[in-house]
Short mmCIF file of C-alpha atoms in Angstrom, two decimals:
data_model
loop_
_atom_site.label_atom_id
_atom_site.label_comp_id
_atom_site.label_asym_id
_atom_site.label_seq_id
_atom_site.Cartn_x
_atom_site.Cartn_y
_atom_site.Cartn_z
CA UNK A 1 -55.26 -25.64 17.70
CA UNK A 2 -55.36 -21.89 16.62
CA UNK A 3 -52.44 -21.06 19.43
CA UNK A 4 -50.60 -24.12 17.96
CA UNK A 5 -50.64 -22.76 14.70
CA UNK A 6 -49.33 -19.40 16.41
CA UNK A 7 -46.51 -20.56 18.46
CA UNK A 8 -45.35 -22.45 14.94
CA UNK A 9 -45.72 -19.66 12.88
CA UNK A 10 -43.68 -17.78 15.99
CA UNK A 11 -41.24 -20.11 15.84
CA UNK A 12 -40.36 -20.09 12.07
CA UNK A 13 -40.00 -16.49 12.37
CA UNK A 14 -37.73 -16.47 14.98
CA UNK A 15 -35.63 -18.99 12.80
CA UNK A 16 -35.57 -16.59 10.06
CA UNK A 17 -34.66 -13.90 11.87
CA UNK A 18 -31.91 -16.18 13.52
CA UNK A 19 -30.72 -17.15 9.85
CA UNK A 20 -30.88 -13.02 8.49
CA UNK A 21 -28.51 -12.07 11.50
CA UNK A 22 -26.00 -14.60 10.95
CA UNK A 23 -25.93 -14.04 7.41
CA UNK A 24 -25.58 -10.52 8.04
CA UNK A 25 -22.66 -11.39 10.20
CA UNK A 26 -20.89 -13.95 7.71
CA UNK A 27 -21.77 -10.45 5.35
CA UNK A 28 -19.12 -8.02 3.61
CA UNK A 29 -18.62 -5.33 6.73
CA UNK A 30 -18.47 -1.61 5.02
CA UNK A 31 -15.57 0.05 7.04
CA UNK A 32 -15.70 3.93 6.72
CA UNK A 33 -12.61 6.46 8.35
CA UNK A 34 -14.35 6.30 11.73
CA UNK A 35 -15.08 1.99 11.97
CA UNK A 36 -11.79 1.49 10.40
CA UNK A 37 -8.90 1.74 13.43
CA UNK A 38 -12.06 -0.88 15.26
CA UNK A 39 -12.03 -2.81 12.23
CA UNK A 40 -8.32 -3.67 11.92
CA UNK A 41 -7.55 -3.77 15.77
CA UNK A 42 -9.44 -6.84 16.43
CA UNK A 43 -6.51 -9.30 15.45
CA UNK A 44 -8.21 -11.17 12.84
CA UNK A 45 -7.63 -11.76 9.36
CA UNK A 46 -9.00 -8.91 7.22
CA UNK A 47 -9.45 -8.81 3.70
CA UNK A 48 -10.22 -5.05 2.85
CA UNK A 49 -11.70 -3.86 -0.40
CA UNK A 50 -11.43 -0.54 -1.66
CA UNK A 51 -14.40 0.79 -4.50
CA UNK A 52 -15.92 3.07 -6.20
CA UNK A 53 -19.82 2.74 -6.84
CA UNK A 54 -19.49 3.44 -10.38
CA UNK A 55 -16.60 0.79 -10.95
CA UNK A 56 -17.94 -2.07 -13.37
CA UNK A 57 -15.36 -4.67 -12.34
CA UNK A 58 -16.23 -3.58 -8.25
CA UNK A 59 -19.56 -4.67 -9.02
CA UNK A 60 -18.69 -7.58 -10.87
CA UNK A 61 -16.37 -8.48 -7.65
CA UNK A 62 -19.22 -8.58 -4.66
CA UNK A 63 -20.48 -12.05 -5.40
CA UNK A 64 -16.89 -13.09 -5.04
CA UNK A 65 -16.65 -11.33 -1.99
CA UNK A 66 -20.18 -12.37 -0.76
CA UNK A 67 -18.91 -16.22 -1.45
CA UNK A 68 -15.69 -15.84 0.43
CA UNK A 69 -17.67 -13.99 3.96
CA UNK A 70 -20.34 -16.46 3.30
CA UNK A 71 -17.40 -19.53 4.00
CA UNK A 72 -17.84 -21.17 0.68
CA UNK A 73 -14.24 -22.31 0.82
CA UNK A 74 -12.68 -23.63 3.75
CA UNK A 75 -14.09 -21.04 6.07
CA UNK A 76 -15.75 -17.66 6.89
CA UNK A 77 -13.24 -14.93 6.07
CA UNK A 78 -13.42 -11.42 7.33
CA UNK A 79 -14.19 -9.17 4.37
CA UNK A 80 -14.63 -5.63 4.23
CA UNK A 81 -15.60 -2.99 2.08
CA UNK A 82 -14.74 0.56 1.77
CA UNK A 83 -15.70 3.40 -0.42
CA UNK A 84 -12.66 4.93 -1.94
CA UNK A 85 -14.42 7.99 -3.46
CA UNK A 86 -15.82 8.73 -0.10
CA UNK A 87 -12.67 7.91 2.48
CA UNK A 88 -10.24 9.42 0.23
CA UNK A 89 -8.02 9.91 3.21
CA UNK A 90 -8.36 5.93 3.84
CA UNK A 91 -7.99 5.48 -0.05
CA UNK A 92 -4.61 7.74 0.37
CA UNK A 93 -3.48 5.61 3.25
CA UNK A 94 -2.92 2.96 1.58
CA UNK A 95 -2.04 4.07 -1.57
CA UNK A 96 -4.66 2.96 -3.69
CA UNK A 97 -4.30 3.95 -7.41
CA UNK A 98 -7.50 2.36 -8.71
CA UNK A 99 -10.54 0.30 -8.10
CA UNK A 100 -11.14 -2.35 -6.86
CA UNK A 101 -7.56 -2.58 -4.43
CA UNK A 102 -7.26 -5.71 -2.15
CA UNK A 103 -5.74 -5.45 0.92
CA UNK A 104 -5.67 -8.07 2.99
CA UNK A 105 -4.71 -7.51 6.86
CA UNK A 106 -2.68 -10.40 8.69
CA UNK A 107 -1.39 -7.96 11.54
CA UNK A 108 -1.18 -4.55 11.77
CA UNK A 109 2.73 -5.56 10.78
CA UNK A 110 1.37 -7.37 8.36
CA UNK A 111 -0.20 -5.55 5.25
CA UNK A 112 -0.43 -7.41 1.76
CA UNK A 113 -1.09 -5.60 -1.38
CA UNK A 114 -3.09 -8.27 -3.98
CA UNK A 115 -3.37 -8.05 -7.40
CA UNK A 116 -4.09 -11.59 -8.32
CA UNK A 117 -6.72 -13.00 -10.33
CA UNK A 118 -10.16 -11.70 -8.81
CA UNK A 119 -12.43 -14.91 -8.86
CA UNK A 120 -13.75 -17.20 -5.83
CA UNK A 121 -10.78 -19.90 -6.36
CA UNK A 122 -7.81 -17.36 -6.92
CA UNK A 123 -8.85 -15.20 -4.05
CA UNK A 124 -9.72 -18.71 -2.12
CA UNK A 125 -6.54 -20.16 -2.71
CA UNK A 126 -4.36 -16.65 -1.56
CA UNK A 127 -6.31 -16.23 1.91
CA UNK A 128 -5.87 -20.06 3.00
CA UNK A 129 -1.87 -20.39 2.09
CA UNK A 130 -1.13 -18.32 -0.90
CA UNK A 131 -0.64 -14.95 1.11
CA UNK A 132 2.63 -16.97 2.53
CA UNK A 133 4.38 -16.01 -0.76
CA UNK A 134 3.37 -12.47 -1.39
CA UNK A 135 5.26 -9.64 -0.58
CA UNK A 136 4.45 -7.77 2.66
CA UNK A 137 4.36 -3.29 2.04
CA UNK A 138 7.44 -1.35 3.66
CA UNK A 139 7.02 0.33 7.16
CA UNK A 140 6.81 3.15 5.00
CA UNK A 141 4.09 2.04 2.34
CA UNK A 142 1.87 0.56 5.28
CA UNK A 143 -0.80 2.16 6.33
CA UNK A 144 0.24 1.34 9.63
CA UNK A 145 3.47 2.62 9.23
CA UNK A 146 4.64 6.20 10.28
CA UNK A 147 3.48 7.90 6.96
CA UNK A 148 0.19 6.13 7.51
CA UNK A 149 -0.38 6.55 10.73
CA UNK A 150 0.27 10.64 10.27
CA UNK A 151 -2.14 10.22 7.70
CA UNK A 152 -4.86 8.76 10.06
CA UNK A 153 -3.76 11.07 12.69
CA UNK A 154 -4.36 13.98 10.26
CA UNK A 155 -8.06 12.36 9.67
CA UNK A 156 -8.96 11.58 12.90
CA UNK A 157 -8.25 15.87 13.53
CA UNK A 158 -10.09 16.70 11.01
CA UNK A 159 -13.15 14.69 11.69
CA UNK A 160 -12.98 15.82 15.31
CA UNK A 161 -13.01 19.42 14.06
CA UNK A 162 -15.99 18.56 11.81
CA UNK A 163 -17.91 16.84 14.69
CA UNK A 164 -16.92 20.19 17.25
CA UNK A 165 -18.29 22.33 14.47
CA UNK A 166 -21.59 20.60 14.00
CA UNK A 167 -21.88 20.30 17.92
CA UNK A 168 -21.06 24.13 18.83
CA UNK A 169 -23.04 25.37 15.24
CA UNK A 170 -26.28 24.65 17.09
CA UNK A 171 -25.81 26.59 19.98
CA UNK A 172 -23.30 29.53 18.29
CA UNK A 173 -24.30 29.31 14.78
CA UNK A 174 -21.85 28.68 12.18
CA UNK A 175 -19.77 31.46 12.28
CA UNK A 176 -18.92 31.61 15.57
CA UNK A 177 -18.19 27.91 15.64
CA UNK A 178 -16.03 28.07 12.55
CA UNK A 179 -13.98 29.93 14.25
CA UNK A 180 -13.56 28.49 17.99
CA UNK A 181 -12.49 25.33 15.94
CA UNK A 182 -10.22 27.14 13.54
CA UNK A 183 -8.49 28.84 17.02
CA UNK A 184 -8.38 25.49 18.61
CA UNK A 185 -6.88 23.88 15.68
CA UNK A 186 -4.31 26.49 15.84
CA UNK A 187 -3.77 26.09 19.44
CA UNK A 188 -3.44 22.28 18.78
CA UNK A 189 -0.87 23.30 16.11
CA UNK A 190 0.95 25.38 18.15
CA UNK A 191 1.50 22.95 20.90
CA UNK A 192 2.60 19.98 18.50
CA UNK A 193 4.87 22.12 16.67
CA UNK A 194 6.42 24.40 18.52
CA UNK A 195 6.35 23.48 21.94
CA UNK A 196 8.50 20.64 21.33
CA UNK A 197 11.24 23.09 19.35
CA UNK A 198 11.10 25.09 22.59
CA UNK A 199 11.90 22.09 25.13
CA UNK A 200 14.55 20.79 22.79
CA UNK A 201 16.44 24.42 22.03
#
């Protein structure tokens, strides 16, 4: 009887912890600089949702957002968060002038600025059909674009140099690191700016 009661008591907790992970999946995904070229690439759908923690209407927002990744309308949407004051060069990427900024993410060609009405039916209503009318951003307002792509290039260098520095500061100390990364930098520079000149002269 006593193992009964322990393979049941097993059992519910393995149900739980079942439930927790796929509400965890159904969750809002936080998408930082270095999650966010996986987070748009994988050809779904993707509401994105820049905030600030100390934004009043960002907080008043997550249940909204919570409801729509939960599938409380016609189906699970991909939602994700990202922290403007901390990914400023995302933030910059797409423009974003103030909190909270909806994005939402048909295609990579496909980028929709939304500044609807912020509650579970309006925001409902856009992601099912309502996206079909809204106006998509310029190749040169996309984040995907050329602009925005030099942007993320420009991001992805400079977290590479901050990851080389942290990596090569334990074994050369900080000084000495600083500047192997400031010399490759330069090096890097010198071979995307000039080198081309010199093939095309």
């Amino acid at each position: 009887r006593l193992a009964a009661v322990m393979v049941a008591r097993r059992a519910v907790a393995l149900l739980a912890a079942c439930a927790v992970g796929a509400a965890r999946e159904r969750g809002v995904a936080e998408v930082t600089t270095r999650t966010f070229e996986a987070a748009t690439s994988k050809g779904t759908p993707l509401l994105l949702v820049f905030y600030a923690p100390w934004c009043g209407h960002c907080r008043r927002l997550d249940p909204v957002l919570q409801q729509l990744a939960g599938g409380d309308g016609d189906g699970a949407y991909e939602v994700a968060r990202v922290d403007g004051t901390e990914h400023r060069v995302l933030a910059q990427r797409f423009g974003v002038r103030g909190f909270p900024s909806l994005y939402y993410i048909r295609s990579r060609s496909e980028v929709i600025a939304y500044d609807g009405g912020r509650g579970f039916a309006e925001l409902d209503a856009f992601l099912r059909r309502g996206y079909k009318t809204w106006k998509r951003l310029s190749p040169l307002k996309s984040p995907f674009g050329p602009v925005g792509r030099a942007k993320g290039w420009c991001a992805a260098a400079g977290l590479a140099a901050f990851d080389a520095h942290a990596r090569l500061a334990t074994s050369l100390g900080d000084i000495a690191a600083a500047a192997v990364v400031a010399f490759l930098g330069l090096a890097l520079l010198i071979g995307v700016l000039v080198v081309p000149l010199l093939v095309l002269s």
